Structure formats: C-alpha cells, structure tokens
mmCIF file of C-alpha atoms in Angstrom:
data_model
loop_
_atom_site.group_PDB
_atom_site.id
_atom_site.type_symbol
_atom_site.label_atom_id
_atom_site.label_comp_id
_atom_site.label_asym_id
_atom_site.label_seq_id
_atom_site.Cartn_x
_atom_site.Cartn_y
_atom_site.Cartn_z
ATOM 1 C CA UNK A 1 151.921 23.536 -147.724
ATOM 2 C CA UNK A 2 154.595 26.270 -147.823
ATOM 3 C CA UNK A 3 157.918 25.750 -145.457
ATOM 4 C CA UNK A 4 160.843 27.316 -144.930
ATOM 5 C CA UNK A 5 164.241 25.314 -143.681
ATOM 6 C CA UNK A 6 167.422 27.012 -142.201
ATOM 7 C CA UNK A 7 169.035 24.125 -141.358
ATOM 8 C CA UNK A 8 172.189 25.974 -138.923
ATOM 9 C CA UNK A 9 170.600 27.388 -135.881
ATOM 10 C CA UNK A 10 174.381 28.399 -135.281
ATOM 11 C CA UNK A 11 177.010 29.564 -137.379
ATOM 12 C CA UNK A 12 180.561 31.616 -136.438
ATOM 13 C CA UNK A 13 182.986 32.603 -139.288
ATOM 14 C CA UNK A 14 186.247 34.327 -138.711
ATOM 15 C CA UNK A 15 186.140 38.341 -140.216
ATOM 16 C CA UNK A 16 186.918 38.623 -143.787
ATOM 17 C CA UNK A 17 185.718 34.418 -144.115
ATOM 18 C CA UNK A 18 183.094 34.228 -146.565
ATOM 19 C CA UNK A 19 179.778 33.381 -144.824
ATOM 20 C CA UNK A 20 176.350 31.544 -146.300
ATOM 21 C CA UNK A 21 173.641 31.507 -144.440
ATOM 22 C CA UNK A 22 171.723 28.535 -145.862
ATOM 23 C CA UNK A 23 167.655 28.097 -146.820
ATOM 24 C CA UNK A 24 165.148 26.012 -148.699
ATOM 25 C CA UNK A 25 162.205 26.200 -149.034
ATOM 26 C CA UNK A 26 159.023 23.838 -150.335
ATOM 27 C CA UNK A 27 155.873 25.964 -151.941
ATOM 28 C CA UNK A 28 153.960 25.050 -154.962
ATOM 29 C CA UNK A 29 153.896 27.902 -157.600
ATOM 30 C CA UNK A 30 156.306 31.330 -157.879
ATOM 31 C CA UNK A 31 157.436 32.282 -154.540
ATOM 32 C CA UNK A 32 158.855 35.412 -153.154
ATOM 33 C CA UNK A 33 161.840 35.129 -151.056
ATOM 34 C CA UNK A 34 163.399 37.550 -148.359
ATOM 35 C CA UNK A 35 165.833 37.271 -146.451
ATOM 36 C CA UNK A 36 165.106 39.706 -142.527
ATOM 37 C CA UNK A 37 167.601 40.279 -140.399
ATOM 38 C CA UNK A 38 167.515 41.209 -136.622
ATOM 39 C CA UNK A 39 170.555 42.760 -135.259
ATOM 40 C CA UNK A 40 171.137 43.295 -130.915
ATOM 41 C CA UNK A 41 168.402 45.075 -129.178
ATOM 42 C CA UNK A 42 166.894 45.907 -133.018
ATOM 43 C CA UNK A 43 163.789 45.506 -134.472
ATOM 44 C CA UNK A 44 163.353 42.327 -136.871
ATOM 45 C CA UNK A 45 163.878 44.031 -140.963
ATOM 46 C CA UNK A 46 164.564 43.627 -144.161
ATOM 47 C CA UNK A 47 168.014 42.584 -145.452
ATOM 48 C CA UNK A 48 167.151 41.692 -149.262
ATOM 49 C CA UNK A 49 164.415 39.871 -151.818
ATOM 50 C CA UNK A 50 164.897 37.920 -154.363
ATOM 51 C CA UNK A 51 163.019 39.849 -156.551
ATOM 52 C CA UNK A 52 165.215 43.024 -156.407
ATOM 53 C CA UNK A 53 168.281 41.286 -157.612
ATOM 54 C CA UNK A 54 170.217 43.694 -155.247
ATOM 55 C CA UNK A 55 172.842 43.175 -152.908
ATOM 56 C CA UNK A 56 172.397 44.640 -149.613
ATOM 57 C CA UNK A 57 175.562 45.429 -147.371
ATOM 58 C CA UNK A 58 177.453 43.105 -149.043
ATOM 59 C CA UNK A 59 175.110 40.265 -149.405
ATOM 60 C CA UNK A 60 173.237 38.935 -152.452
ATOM 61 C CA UNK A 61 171.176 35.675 -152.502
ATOM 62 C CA UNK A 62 170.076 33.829 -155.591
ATOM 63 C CA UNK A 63 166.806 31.959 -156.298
ATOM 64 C CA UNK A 64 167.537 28.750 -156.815
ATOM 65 C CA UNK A 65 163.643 27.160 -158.097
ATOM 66 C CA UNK A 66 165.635 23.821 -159.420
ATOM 67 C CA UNK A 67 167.209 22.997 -155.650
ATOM 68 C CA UNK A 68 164.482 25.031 -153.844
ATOM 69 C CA UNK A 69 166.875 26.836 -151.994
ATOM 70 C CA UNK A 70 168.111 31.093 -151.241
ATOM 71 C CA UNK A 71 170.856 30.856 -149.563
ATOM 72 C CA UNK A 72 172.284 34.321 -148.165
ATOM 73 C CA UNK A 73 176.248 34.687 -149.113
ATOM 74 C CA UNK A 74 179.073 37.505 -148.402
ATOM 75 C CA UNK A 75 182.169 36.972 -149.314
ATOM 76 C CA UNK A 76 183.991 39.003 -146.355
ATOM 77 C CA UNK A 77 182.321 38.782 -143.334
ATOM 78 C CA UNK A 78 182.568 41.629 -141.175
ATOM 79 C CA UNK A 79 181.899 42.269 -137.024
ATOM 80 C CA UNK A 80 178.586 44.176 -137.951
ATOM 81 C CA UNK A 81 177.013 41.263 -139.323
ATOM 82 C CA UNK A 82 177.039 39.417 -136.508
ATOM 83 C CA UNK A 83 172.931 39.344 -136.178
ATOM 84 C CA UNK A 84 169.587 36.439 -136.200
ATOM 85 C CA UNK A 85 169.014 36.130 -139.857
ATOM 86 C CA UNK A 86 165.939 34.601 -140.920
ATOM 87 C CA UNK A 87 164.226 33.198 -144.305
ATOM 88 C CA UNK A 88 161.196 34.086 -145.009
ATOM 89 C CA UNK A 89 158.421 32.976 -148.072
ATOM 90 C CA UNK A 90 155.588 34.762 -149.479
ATOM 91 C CA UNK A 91 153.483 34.429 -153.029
ATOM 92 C CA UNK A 92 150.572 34.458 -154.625
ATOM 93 C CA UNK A 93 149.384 31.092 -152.702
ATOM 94 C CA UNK A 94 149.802 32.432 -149.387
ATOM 95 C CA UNK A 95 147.602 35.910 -150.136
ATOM 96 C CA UNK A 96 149.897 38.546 -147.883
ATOM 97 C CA UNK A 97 151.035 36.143 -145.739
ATOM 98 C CA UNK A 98 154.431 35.581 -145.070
ATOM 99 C CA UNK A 99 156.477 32.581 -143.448
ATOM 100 C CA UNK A 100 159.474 31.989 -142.052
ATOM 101 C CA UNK A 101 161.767 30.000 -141.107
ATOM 102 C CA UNK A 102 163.474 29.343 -137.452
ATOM 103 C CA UNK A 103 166.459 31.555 -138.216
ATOM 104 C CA UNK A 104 170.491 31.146 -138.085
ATOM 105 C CA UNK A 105 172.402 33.353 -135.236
ATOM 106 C CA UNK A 106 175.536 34.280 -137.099
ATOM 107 C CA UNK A 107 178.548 35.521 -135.234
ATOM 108 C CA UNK A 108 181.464 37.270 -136.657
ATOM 109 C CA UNK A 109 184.589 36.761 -134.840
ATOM 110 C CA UNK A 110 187.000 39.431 -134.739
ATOM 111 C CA UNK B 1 160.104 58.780 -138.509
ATOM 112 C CA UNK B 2 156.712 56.548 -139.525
ATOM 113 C CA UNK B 3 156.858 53.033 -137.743
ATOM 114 C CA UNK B 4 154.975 49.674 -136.211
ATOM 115 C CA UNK B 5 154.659 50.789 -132.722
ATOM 116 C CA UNK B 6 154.065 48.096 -129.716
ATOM 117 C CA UNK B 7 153.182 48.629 -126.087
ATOM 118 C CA UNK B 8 154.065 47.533 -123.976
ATOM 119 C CA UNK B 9 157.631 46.300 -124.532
ATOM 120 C CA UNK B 10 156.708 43.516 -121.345
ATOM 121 C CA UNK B 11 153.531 42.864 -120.145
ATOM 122 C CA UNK B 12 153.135 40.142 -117.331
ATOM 123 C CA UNK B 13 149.886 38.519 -116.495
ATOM 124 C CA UNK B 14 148.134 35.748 -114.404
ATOM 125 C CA UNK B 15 147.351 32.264 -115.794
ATOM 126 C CA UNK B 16 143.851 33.109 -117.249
ATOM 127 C CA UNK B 17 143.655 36.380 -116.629
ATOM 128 C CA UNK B 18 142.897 38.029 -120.140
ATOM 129 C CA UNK B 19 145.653 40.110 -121.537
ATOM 130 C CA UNK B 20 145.440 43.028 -124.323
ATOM 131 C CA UNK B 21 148.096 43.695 -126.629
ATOM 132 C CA UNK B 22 148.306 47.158 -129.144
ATOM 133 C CA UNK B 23 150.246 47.556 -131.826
ATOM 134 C CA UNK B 24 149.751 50.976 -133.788
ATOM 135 C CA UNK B 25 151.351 52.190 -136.820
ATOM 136 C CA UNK B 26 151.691 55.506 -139.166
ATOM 137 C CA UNK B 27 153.102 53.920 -142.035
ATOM 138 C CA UNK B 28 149.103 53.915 -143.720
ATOM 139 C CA UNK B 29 149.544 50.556 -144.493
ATOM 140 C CA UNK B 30 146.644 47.785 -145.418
ATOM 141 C CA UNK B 31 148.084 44.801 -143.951
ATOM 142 C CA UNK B 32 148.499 44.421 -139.876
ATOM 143 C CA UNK B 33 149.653 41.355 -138.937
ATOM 144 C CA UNK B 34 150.376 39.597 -135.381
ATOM 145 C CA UNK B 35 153.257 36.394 -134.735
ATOM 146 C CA UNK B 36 153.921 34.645 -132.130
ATOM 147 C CA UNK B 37 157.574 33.712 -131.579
ATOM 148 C CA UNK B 38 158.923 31.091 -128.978
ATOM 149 C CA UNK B 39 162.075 30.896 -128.427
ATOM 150 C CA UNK B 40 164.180 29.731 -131.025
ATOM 151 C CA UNK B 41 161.606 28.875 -132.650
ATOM 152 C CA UNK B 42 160.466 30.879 -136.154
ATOM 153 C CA UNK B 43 158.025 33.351 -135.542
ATOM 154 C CA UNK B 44 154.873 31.779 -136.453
ATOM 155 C CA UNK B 45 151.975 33.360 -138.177
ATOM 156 C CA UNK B 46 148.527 33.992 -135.389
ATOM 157 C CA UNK B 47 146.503 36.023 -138.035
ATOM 158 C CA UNK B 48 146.636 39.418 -140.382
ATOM 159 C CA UNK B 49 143.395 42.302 -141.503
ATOM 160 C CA UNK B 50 143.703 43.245 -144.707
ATOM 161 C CA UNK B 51 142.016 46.643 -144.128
ATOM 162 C CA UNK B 52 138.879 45.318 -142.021
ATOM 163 C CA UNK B 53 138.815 41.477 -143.360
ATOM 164 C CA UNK B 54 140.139 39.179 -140.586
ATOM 165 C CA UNK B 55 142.718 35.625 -141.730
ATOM 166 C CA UNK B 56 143.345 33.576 -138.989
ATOM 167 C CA UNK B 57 145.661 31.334 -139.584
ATOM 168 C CA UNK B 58 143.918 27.589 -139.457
ATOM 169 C CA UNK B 59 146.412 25.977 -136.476
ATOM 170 C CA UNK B 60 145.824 29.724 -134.379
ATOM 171 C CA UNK B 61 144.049 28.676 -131.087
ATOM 172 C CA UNK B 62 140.503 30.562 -130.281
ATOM 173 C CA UNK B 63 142.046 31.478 -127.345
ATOM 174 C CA UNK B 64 143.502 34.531 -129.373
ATOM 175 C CA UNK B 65 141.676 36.718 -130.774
ATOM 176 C CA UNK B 66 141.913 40.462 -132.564
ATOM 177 C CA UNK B 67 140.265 43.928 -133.510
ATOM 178 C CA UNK B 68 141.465 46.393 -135.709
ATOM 179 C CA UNK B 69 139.418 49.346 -134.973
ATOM 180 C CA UNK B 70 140.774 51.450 -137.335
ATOM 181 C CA UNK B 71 143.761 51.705 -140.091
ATOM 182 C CA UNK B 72 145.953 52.998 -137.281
ATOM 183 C CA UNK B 73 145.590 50.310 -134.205
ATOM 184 C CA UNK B 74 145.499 46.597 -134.123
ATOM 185 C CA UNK B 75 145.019 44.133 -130.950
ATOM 186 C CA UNK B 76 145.698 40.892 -129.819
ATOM 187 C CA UNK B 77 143.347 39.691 -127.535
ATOM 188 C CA UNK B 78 144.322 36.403 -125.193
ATOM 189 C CA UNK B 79 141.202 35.364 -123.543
ATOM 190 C CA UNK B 80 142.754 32.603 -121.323
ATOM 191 C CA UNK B 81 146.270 32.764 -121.536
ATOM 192 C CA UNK B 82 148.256 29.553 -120.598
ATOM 193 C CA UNK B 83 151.895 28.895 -119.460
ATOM 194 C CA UNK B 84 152.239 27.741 -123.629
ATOM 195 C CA UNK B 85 151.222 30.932 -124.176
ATOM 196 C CA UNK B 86 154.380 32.647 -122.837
ATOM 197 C CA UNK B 87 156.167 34.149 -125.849
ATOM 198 C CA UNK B 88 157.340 37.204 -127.664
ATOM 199 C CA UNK B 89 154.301 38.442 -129.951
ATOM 200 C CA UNK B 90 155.463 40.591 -133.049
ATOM 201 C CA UNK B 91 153.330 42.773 -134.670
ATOM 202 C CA UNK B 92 153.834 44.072 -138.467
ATOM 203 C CA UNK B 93 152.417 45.862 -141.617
ATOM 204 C CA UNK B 94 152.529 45.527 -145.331
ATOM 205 C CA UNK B 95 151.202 47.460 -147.867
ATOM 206 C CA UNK B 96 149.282 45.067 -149.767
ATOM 207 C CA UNK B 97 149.100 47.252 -152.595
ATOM 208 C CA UNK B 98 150.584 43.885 -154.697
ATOM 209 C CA UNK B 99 153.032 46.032 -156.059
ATOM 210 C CA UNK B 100 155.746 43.439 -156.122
ATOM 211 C CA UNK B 101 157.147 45.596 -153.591
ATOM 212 C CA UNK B 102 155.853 44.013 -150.691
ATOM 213 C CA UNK B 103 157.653 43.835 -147.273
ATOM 214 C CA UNK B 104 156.887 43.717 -143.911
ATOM 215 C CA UNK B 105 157.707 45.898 -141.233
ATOM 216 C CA UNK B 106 158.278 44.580 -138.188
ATOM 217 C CA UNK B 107 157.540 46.560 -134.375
ATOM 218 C CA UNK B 108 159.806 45.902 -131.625
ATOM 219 C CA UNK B 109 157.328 42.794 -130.018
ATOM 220 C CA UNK B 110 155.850 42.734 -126.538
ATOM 221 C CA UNK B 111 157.332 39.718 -124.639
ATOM 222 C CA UNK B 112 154.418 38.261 -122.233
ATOM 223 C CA UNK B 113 154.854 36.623 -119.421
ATOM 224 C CA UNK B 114 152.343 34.116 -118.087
ATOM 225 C CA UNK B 115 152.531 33.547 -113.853
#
C-alpha cells in the first residue's frame, strides 16, 4: 500500500538558514510526487511536482526512487515561507487518487 | 476567478443528526474529491467521482456518503455523525484528463462540529 512519511511535525529555521522539509514515501511502481503548501487563513495548494523539474519560490525537490524519499529544500529561508507543508503521492496504482502525508509546520524566524 | 467552492465555512450539528455538506466548482473539472482531516493528522482520503463513477475509499465508514448531481456540485452526506466525526472536511478537483499535468485544487474546507 502507498504511504507517505514527514517525519518533523515541527520545524523553525532562522531567515536566510537553508530549510528541508523532509519526505518518503513507500509505493510500488512510478509515483508522482507533490509537494502542497497551506499558508495562514489560505486554502491548501500546490507548491511543486516532481515531474516539472521546476523550482517554485525558491524551492526545488528531487525524486529520490533509490532512498524513496522528496525532500523539499531552499537554501535561504525567508518570513513568507513560514506555512503547513505537506507531501503528497499519486500514480498510476492509485487511479486519481492522491495521498498525503501528516504535514511539517515550518516557521521562519525573523 | 474559477475555484472549489465550500459552504459553509462551519457547520455545527447534533450527535446523529444528519449533516449535508456542498462543495461546487467552475473549474469544469472530472475529478471531485472529499478528505477528511483531523487535526494534525494528514488529510485522509473519504472518496472521489470521476465524472458520475463513485471510489470510496475501502477504510471510509458507511456512515458517509455522497452525490454528485452534476459536473458542477458535489456532497458529503453524514448520516449519523459521531463525536469521531468532528473534523475539517476538504473538498477538491482534478482534471483527470491524465495529462501528466494533474493537480488538485483544494476549497477552503468546512470544519464540522459534532454536539
């Protein structure tokens, strides 16, 4: 069965520390990876995917199929990020479903 | 702007009293889907139409149910609603056009109370 694991509920970083936002996953077969990101009073949304390649405000996150994992790095973390990030897995196995995981609260610190 | 639309933002019911939840959207899209999210706790998959074919999730209880009348409007049904049931239910859409450009788009949730 498909899972998603973001091990730090919690995690504060100084600004302008690099952050990463850690996630693994378990699915058998190609998965798609996202990473969603709720900010204050916001509507849960889309930060990046895997399969883009892009980075998004200043984050990328890289597939990693050999440790399972997508973790979500910046390398200057600024006040604005401060937000509930979650994981999230979809793929051919799962139809349109998607999972996710039970999210990291990040908080920059000025 | 088009969007996942919820109503309402709280809704408060009565230990088995049944409680209706709508979630509407303009976005066109083929996939409505409805979680269930407890706090800090991920939000956890009830069920999704893919146009008019119902997935429930195996581990959803029959105590929820949904329609999807149309393209436009999807509801969560709680028949019974229990204390356990007290959470913050997220509705979203995909296109499910398998265009490798999937996403989901994500309303602003209706938190229910259960008294």
């Amino acid at each position: 069965a498909q899972r998603v694991t973001q091990p730090e509920k919690l995690l504060s970083v100084f600004k302008g520390a690099p952050v990463e936002l850690k996630c693994n996953y378990s699915y058998s077969g190609s998965p798609e990876l996202f990473w969603y990101v709720q900010y204050s009073r916001q509507r849960l949304q889309l930060l990046l995917r895997h399969i883009s390649r892009e980075s998004i405000k200043g984050f990328t996150a890289d597939l990693n199929k050999g440790e399972t994992s997508f973790h979500l790095k910046k390398p200057f973390a600024q006040e604005e990020d401060s937000a509930m990030y979650y994981c999230a897995l979809s793929g051919s196995n799962t139809g349109n479903q998607f999972y996710f995981g039970t999210g990291t609260s990040l908080t920059v610190i000025p | 702007d088009a969007m996942v639309i919820q109503n309402p933002r709280y809704q408060v019911t009565q230990f088995g009293k049944p409680v209706t939840l709508s979630c509407s959207q303009t976005l066109n899209h083929n996939v409505m889907y409805w979680y269930q999210q407890k706090s800090s706790q991920a939000p956890k998959l009830l069920f999704h139409y893919y146009d008019k074919d119902f997935n429930n999730e195996a581990d959803t209880p029959d105590n929820f149910q949904s329609r999807r009348p149309n393209t436009s409007f999807c509801f969560l049904d709680i028949r019974s609603p229990g204390l356990g049931d007290a959470a913050m239910y997220l509705c979203a859409t995909s296109s499910g056009r398998g265009t490798g450009d999937e996403k989901l788009f994500f309303g602003s949730g209706t938190q229910l109370s259960v008294l």
